[in-house]
Tab-separated table of C-alpha atoms in Angstrom:
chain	number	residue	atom	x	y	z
V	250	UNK	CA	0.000	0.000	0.000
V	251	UNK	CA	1.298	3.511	-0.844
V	252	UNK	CA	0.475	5.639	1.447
V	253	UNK	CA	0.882	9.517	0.879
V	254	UNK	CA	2.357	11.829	4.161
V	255	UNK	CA	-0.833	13.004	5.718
V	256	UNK	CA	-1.517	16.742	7.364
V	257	UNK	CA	-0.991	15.756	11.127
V	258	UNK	CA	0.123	19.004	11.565
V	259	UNK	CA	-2.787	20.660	13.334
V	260	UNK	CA	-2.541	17.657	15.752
V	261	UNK	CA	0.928	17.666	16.428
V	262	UNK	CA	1.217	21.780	17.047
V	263	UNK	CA	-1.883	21.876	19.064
V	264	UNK	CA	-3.161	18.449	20.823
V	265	UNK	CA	-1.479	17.413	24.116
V	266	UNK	CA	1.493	15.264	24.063
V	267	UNK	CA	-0.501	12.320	25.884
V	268	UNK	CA	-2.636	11.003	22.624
V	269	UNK	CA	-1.557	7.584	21.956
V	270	UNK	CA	-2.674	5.436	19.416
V	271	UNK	CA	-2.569	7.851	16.943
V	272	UNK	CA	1.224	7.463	17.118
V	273	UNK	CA	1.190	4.190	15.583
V	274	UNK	CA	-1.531	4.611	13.075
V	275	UNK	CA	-0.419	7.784	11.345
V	276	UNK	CA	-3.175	9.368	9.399
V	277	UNK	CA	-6.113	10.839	8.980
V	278	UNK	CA	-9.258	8.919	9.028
V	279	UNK	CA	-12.609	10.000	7.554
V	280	UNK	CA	-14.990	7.466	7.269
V	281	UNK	CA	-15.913	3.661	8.683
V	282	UNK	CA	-18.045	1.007	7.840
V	283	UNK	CA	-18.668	-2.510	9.264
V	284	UNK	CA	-14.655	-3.572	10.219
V	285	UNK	CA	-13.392	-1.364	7.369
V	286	UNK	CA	-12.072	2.108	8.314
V	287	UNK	CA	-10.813	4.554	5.464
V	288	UNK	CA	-8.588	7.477	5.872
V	289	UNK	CA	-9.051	11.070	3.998
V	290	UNK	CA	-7.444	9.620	0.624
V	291	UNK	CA	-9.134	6.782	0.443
V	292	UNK	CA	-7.010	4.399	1.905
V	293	UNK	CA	-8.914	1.446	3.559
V	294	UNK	CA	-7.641	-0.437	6.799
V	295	UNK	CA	-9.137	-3.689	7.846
V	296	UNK	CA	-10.126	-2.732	11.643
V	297	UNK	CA	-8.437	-5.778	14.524
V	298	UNK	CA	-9.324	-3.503	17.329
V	299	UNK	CA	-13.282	-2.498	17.325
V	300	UNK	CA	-12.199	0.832	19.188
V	301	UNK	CA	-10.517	-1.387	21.880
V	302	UNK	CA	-13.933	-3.270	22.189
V	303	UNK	CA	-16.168	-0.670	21.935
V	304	UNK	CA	-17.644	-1.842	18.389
V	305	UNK	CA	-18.134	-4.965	18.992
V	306	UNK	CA	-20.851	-4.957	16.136
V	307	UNK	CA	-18.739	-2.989	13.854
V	308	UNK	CA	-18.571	1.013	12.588
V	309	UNK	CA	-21.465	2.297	11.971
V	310	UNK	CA	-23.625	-1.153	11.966
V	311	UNK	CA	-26.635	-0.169	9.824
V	312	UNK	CA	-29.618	-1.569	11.971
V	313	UNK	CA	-28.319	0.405	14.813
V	314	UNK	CA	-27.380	3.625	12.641
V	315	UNK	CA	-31.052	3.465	11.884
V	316	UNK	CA	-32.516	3.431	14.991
V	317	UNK	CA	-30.199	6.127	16.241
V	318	UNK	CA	-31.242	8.456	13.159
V	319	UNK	CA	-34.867	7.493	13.618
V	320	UNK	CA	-34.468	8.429	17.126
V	321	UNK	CA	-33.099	11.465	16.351
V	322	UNK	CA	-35.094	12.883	14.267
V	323	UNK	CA	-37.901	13.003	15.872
V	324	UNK	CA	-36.039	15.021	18.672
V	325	UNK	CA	-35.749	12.533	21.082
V	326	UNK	CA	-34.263	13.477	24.449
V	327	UNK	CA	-30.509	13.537	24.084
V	328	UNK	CA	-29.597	14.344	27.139
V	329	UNK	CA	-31.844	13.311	30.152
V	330	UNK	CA	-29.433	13.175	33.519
V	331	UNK	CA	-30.948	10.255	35.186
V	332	UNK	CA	-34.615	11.546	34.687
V	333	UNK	CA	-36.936	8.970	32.953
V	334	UNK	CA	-37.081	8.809	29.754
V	335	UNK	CA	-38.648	6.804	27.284
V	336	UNK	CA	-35.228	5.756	25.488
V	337	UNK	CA	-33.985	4.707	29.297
V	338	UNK	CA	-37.053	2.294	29.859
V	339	UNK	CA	-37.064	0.330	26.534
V	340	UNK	CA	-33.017	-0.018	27.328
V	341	UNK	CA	-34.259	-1.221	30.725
V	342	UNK	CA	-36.679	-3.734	29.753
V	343	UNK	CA	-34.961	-5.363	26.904
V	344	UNK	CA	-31.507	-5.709	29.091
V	345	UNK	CA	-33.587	-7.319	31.558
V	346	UNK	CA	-35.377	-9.860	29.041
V	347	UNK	CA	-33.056	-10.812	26.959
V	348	UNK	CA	-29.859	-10.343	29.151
V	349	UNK	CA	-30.578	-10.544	32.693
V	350	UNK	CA	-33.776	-13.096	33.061
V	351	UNK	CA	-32.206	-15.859	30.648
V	352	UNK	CA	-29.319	-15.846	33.261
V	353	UNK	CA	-31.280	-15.783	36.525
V	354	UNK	CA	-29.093	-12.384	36.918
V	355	UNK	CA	-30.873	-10.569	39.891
V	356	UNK	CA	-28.879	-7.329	39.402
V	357	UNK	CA	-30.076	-3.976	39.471
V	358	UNK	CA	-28.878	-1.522	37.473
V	359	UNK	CA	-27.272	1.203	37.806
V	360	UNK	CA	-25.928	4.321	35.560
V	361	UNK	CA	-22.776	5.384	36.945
V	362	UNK	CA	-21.574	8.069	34.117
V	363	UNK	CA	-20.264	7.560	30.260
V	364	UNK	CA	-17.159	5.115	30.734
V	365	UNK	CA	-15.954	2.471	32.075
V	366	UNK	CA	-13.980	4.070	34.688
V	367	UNK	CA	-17.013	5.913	35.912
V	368	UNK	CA	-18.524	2.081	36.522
V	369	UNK	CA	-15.265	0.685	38.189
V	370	UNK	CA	-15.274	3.742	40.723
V	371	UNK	CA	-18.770	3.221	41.519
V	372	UNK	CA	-18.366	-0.473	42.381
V	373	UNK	CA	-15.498	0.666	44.822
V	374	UNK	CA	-17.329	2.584	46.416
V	375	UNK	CA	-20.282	0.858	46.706
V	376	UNK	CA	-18.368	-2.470	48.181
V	377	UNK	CA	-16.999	-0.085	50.606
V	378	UNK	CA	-19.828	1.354	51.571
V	379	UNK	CA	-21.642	-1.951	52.013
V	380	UNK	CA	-18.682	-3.545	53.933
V	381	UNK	CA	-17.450	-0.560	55.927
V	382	UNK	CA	-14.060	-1.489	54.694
V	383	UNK	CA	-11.457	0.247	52.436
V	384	UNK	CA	-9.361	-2.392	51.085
V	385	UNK	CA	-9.757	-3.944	47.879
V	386	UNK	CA	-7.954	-6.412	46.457
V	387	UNK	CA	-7.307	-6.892	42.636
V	388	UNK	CA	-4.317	-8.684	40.905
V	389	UNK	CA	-1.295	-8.745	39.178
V	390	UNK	CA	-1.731	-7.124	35.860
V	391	UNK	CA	-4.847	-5.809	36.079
V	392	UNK	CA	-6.205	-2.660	34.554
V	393	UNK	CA	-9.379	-1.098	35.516
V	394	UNK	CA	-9.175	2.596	34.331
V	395	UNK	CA	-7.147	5.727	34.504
V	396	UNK	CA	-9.130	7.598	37.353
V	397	UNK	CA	-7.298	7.495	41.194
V	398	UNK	CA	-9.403	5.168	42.621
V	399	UNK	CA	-9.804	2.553	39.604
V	400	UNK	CA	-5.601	3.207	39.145
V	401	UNK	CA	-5.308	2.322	42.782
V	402	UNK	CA	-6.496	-1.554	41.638
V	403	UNK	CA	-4.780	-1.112	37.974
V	404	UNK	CA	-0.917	-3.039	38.088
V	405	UNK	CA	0.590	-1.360	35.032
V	406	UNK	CA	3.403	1.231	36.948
V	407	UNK	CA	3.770	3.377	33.906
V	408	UNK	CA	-0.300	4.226	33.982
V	409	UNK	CA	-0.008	4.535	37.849
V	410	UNK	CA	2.851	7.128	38.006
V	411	UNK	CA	0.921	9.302	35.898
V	412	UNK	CA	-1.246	9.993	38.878
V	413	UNK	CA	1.090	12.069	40.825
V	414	UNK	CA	-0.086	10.856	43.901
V	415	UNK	CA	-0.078	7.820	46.678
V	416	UNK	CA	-2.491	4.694	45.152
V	417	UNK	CA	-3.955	3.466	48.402
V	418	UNK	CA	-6.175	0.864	49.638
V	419	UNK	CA	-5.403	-1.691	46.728
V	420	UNK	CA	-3.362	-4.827	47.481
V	421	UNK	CA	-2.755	-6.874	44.313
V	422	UNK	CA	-2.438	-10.672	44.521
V	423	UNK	CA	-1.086	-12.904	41.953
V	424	UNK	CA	-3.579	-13.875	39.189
V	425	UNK	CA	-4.109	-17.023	37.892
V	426	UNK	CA	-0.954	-18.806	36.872
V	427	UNK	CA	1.333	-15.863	37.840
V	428	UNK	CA	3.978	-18.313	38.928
V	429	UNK	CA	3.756	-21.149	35.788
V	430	UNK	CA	1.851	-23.433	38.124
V	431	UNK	CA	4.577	-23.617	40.544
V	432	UNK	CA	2.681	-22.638	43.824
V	433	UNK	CA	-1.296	-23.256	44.752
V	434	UNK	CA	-4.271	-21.545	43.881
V	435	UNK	CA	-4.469	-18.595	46.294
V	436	UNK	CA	-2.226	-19.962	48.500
V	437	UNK	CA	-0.469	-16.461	49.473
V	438	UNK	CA	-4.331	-14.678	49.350
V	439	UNK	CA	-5.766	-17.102	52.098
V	440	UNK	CA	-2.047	-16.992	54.214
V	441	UNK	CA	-2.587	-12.989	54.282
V	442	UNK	CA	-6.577	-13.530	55.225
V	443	UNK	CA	-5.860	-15.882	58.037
V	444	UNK	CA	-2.889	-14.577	59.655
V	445	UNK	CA	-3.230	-11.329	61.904
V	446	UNK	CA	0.123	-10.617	61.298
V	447	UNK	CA	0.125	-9.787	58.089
V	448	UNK	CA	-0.314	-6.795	57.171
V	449	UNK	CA	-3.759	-7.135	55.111
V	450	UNK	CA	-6.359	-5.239	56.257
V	451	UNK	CA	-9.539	-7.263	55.849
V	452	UNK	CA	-10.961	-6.476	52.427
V	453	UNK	CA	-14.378	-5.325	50.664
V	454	UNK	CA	-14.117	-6.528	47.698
V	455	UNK	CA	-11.591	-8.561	45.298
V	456	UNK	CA	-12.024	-6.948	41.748
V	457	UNK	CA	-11.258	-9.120	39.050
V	458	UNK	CA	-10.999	-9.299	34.987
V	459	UNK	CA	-11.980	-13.161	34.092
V	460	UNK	CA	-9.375	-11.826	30.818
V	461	UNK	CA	-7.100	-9.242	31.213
V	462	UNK	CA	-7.522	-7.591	28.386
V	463	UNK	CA	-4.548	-4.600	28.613
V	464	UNK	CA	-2.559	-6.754	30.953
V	465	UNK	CA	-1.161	-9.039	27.923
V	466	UNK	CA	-4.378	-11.436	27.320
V	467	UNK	CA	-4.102	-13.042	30.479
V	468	UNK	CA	-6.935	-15.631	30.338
V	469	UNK	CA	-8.182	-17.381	33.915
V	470	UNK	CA	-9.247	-20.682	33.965
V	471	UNK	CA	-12.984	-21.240	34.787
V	472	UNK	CA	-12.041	-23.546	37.822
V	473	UNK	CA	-9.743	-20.499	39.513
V	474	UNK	CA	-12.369	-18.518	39.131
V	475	UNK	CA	-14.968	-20.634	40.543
V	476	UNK	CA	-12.189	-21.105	43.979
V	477	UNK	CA	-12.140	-16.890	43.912
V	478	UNK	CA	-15.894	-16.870	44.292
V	479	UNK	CA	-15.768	-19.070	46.952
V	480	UNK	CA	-13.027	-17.638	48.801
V	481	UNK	CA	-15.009	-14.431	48.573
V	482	UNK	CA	-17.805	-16.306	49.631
V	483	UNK	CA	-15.685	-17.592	52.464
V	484	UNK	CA	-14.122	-14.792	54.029
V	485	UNK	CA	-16.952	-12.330	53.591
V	486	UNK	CA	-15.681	-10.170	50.457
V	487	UNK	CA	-17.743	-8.751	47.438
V	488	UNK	CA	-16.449	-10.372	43.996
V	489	UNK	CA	-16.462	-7.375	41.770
V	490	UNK	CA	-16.025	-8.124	37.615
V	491	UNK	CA	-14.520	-6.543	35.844
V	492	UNK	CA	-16.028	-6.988	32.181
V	493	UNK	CA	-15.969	-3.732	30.597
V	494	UNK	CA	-13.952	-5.056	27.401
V	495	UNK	CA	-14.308	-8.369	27.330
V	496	UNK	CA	-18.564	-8.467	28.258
V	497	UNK	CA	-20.781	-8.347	25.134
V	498	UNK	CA	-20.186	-11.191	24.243
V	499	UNK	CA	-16.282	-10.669	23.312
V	500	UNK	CA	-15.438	-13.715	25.041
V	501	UNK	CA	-18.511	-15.748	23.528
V	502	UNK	CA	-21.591	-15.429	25.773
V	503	UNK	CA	-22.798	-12.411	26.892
V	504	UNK	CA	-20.951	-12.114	30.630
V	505	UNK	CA	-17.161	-13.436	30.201
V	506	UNK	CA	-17.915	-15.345	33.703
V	507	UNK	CA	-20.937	-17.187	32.717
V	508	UNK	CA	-18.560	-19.581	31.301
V	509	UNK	CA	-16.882	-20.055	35.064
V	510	UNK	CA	-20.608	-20.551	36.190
V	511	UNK	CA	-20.117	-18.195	38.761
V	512	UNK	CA	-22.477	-15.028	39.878
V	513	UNK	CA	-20.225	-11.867	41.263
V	514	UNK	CA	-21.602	-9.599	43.862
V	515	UNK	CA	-20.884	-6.561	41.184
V	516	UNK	CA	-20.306	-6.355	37.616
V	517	UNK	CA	-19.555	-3.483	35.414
V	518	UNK	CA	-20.340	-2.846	31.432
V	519	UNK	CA	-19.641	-0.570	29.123
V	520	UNK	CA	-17.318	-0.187	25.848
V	521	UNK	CA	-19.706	-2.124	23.631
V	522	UNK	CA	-23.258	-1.823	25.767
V	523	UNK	CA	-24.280	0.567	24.103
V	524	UNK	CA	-23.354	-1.379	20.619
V	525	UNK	CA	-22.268	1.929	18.439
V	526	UNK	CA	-19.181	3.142	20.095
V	527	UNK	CA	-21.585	5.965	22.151
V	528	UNK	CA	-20.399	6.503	26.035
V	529	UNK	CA	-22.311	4.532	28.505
V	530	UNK	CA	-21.927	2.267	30.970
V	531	UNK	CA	-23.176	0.263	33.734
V	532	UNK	CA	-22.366	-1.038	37.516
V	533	UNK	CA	-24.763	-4.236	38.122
V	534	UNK	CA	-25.032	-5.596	41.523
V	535	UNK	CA	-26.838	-7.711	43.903
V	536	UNK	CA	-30.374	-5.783	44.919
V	537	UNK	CA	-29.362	-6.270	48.877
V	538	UNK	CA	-26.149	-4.294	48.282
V	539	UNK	CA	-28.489	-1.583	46.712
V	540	UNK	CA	-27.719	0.609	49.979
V	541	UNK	CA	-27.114	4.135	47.687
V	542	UNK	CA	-28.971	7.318	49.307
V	543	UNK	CA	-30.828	9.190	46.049
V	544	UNK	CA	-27.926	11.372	44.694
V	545	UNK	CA	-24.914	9.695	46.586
V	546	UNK	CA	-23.392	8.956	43.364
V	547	UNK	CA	-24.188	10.935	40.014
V	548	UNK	CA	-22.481	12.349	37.278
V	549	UNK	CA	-24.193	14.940	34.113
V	550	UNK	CA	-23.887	12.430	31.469
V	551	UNK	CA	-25.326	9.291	33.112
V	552	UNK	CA	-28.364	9.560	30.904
V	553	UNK	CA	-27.132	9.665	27.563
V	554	UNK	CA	-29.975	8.354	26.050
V	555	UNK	CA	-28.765	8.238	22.071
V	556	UNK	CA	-26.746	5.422	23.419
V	557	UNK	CA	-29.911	3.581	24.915
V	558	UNK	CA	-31.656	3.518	21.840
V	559	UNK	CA	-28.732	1.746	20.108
V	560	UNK	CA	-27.791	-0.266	23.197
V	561	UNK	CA	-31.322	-1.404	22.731
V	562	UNK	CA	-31.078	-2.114	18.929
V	563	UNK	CA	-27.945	-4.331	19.294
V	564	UNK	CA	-29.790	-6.382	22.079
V	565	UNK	CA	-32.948	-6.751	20.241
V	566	UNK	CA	-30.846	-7.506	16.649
V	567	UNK	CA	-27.910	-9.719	18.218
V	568	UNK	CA	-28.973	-11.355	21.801
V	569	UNK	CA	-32.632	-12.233	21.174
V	570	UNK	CA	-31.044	-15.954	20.265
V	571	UNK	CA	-28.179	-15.493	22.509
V	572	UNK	CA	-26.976	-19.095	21.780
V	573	UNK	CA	-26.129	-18.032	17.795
V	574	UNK	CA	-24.233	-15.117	18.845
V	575	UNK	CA	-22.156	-17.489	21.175
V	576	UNK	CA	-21.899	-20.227	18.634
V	577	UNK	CA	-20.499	-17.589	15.756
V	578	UNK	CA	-18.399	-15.793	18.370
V	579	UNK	CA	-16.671	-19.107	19.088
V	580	UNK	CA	-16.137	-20.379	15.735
V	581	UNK	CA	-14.432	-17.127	14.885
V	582	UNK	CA	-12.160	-17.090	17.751
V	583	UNK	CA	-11.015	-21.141	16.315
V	584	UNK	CA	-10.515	-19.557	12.781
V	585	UNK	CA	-8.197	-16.872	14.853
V	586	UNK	CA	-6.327	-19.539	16.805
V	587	UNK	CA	-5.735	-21.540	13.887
V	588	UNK	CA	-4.215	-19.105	12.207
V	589	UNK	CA	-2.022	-18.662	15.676
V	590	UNK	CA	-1.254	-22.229	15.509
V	591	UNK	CA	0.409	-21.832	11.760
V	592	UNK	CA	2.217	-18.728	12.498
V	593	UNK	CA	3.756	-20.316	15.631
V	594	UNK	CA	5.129	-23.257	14.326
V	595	UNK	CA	6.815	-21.069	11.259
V	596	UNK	CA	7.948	-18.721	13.879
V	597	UNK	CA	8.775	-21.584	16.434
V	598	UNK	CA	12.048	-19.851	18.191
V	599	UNK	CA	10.577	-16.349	18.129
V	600	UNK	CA	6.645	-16.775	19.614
V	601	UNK	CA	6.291	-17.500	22.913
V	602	UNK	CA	2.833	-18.264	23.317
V	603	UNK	CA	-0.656	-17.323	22.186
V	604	UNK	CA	-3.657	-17.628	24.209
V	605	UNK	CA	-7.566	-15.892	24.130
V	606	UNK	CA	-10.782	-16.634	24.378
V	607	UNK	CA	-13.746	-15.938	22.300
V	608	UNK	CA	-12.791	-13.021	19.600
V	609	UNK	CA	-10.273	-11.749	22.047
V	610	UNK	CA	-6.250	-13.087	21.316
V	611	UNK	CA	-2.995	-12.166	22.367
V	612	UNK	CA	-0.013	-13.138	20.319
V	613	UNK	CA	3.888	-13.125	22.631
V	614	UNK	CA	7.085	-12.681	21.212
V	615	UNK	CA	10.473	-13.539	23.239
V	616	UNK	CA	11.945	-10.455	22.141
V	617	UNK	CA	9.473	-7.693	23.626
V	618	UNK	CA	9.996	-4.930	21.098
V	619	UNK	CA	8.695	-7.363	18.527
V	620	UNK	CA	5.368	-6.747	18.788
V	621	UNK	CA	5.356	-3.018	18.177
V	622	UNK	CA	7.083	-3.449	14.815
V	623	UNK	CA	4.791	-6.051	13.732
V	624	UNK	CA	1.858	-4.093	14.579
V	625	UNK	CA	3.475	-0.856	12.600
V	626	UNK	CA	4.274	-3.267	9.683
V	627	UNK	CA	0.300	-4.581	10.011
V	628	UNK	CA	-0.517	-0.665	9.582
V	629	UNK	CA	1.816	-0.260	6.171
V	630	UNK	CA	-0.545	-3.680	5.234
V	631	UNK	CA	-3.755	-2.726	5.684
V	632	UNK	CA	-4.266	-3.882	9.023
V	633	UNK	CA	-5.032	-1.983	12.334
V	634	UNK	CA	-3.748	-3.758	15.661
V	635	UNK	CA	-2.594	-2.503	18.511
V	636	UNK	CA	-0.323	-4.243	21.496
V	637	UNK	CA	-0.827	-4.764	25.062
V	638	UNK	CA	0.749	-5.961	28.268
V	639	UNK	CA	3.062	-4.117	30.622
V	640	UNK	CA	5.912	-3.908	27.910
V	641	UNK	CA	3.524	-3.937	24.978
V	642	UNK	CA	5.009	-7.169	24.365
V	643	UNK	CA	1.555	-8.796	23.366
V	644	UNK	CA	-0.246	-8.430	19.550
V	645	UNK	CA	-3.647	-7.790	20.494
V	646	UNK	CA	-6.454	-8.964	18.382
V	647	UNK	CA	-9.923	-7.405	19.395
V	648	UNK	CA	-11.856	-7.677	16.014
V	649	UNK	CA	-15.560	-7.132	15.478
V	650	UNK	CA	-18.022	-10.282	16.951
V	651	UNK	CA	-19.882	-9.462	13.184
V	652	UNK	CA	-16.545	-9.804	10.870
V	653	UNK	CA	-16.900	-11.691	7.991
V	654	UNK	CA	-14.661	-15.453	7.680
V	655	UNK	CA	-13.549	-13.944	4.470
V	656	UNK	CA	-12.473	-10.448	6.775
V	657	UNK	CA	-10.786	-12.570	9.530
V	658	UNK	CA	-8.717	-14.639	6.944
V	659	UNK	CA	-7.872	-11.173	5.236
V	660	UNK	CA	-6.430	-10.064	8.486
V	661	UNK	CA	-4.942	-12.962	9.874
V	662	UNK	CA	-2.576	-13.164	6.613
V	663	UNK	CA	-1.886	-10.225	6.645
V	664	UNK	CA	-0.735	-10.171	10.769
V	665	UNK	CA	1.293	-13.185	9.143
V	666	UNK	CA	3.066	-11.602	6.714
V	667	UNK	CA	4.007	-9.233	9.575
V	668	UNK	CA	5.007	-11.192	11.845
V	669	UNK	CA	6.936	-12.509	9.427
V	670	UNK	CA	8.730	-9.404	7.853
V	671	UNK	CA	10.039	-8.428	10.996
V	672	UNK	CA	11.277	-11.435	11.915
């Protein structure tokens, strides 16, 4: 692909120095459609990130775009704080039908501001205010947003120095095969519970990612989680999830922990709830721990109602038959680890492992710088990827749940012929 030097200069002169993924995908884009993106000269770029899980039914996905327009047009409330609305109800109703009810999820709901941060701080504080306790305890890895109190649970130090201040009340443990196998299940967790020497402050809650998503694809096994539940369970602590990227559906059924056939005390939502890339999210919890006073928690933008009209439209158009979803989520993610499989074994010395779940994959390289260039060679191909982990040493795949088998095999040769140009 020839690509011509774009005008980044208005960008570069004038927006802050902290705007990141623009860095590796230099250009300008201008237009989107299903997982196809196109930049101001008409260059397209096969889309492996869904806005870092946020379009988890593609750009611009036409049965949503409709209702949205439809919606709009008729001057429906925009914004509506958390007043009741019409928009707010249907979103209500149909989550509870077709999400909650199937599941035997008791949850209320609640509609803690646009992101997914907004939703993690919420559940904090609500565990704490339950249990009349300040710790939390999250794990190694973990990432659970960029504001103090979600950074206080979030293990990446580069993200936590940025916030200029003491990250308290957090304790991370070591998540699920930390140490290769080498040492129990929770074996230093329970030590730390049980002995009054130690230091821990009994907990509120353990907050948890069943995949850590930033953290390197870090997938826990459904049995470890089941033993977290019940050590929760055990020793009195909320079990908070974490499933703001990979719920949706990204993992295959709706909740990533349904799998694990556990139910956590909280959950929180967002990225691709409300289906079109709009800010919203949710915190979900147990109706006993529903202990807020009226206005103890708000926020302006809790109510943004354009994105409860198409959080409605993707539930009604992609989770009435929540079993198909599932079933083409999962055959997907075997197309994707297939294609892992191949470019492993003709990379043997160089790959260290690939793992996922669902339509959510992580590809390591030995040498850690590797998978920065192959994701800027992916770019010069066509392809947009990004990396994670703590040392972006981990090709992250995050494409759309509605890309095509013809798309994914697109993409996947062309990560190939990346991985393999900068070998």
């Amino acid at each position: 692909m020839t690509i011509t030097q774009p005008d980044l200069s208005v960008f570069e002169t004038l927006e802050s120095e902290v705007r990141s993924y623009c860095r590796g995908w230099p250009t300008v884009f201008d237009r989107a459609h299903g997982s196809r993106m196109y930049d101001e000269d008409g260059h397209e770029y096969l889309d492996f990130f869904a806005g870092a899980g946020s379009l988890n039914y593609g750009h611009n996905n036409p049965v949503l775009k409709r209702a949205l327009l439809d919606y709009l047009e008729r001057d429906g409330v925009t914004h509506g704080l958390d007043m009741s609305t019409t928009a707010k109800r249907s979103f209500l109703r149909t989550f509870q039908d077709l999400v909650l009810r199937p599941r035997d999820l008791p949850y209320k709901v609640m509609f803690p501001g646009p992101t997914g941060t907004n939703a993690v701080e919420a559940a904090l504080k609500l565990a704490r205010k339950v249990k009349g306790r300040e710790a939390i305890v999250s794990f190694t890895n973990a990432f659970h947003g960029m504001s103090l109190g979600s950074l206080a649970v979030t293990g990446n130090a580069f993200k936590r120095a940025g916030a200029g201040i003491p990250l308290v009340h957090g304790t991370p443990m070591p998540f699920d095969n930390y140490f290769d196998g080498t040492v129990p299940d929770f074996l230093w967790f329970e030590r730390l519970l049980e002995d009054q020497g130690s230091g821990l402050n009994k907990p509120a809650a353990v907050i948890v990612e069943t995949v850590q998503g930033e953290g390197g694809i870090n997938v826990a096994r459904a049995q470890w989680l089941r033993a977290l539940a019940e050590l929760c369970e055990r020793q009195d602590m909320l079990l908070i999830v974490d499933d703001i990227q990979m719920g949706c559906g990204r993992t295959g059924a709706f909740f990533s922990f349904e799998e694990a056939g556990i139910t956590p005390d909280i959950v929180t939502v967002s990225k691709s709830i409300s289906g079109y890339g709009l800010p919203m999210s949710l915190c979900l919890f147990k109706p006993e721990l529903d202990v807020w006073e009226p206005g103890e928690h708000n926020g302006t933008f809790r109510g943004n109602n354009p994105a409860f009209v198409t959080a409605t439209a993707a539930l009604e158009t992609y989770w009435t038959d929540g079993s198909a979803m599932e079933k083409q989520t999962r055959a997907r993610g075997e197309q994707v680890e297939q294609a892992l499989i191949a470019i492993t074994e003709e990379n043997l010395a160089d790959v260290r492992e690939y793992r996922g779940r669902g339509l959510v994959w992580g590809l390591e390289f030995h040498d850690k710088g590797r998978a920065e260039r192959v994701a800027r060679r992916a770019f010069e191909l066509g392809l947009l990827i990004e990396t994670s982990g703590p040392e972006s040493e981990v090709v992250k795949l995050l494409p759309a749940l509605t890309i095509t088998p013809d798309e994914l095999d697109e993409g996947l040769t062309a990560l190939a012929r990346a991985v393999r140009e900068t070998a």
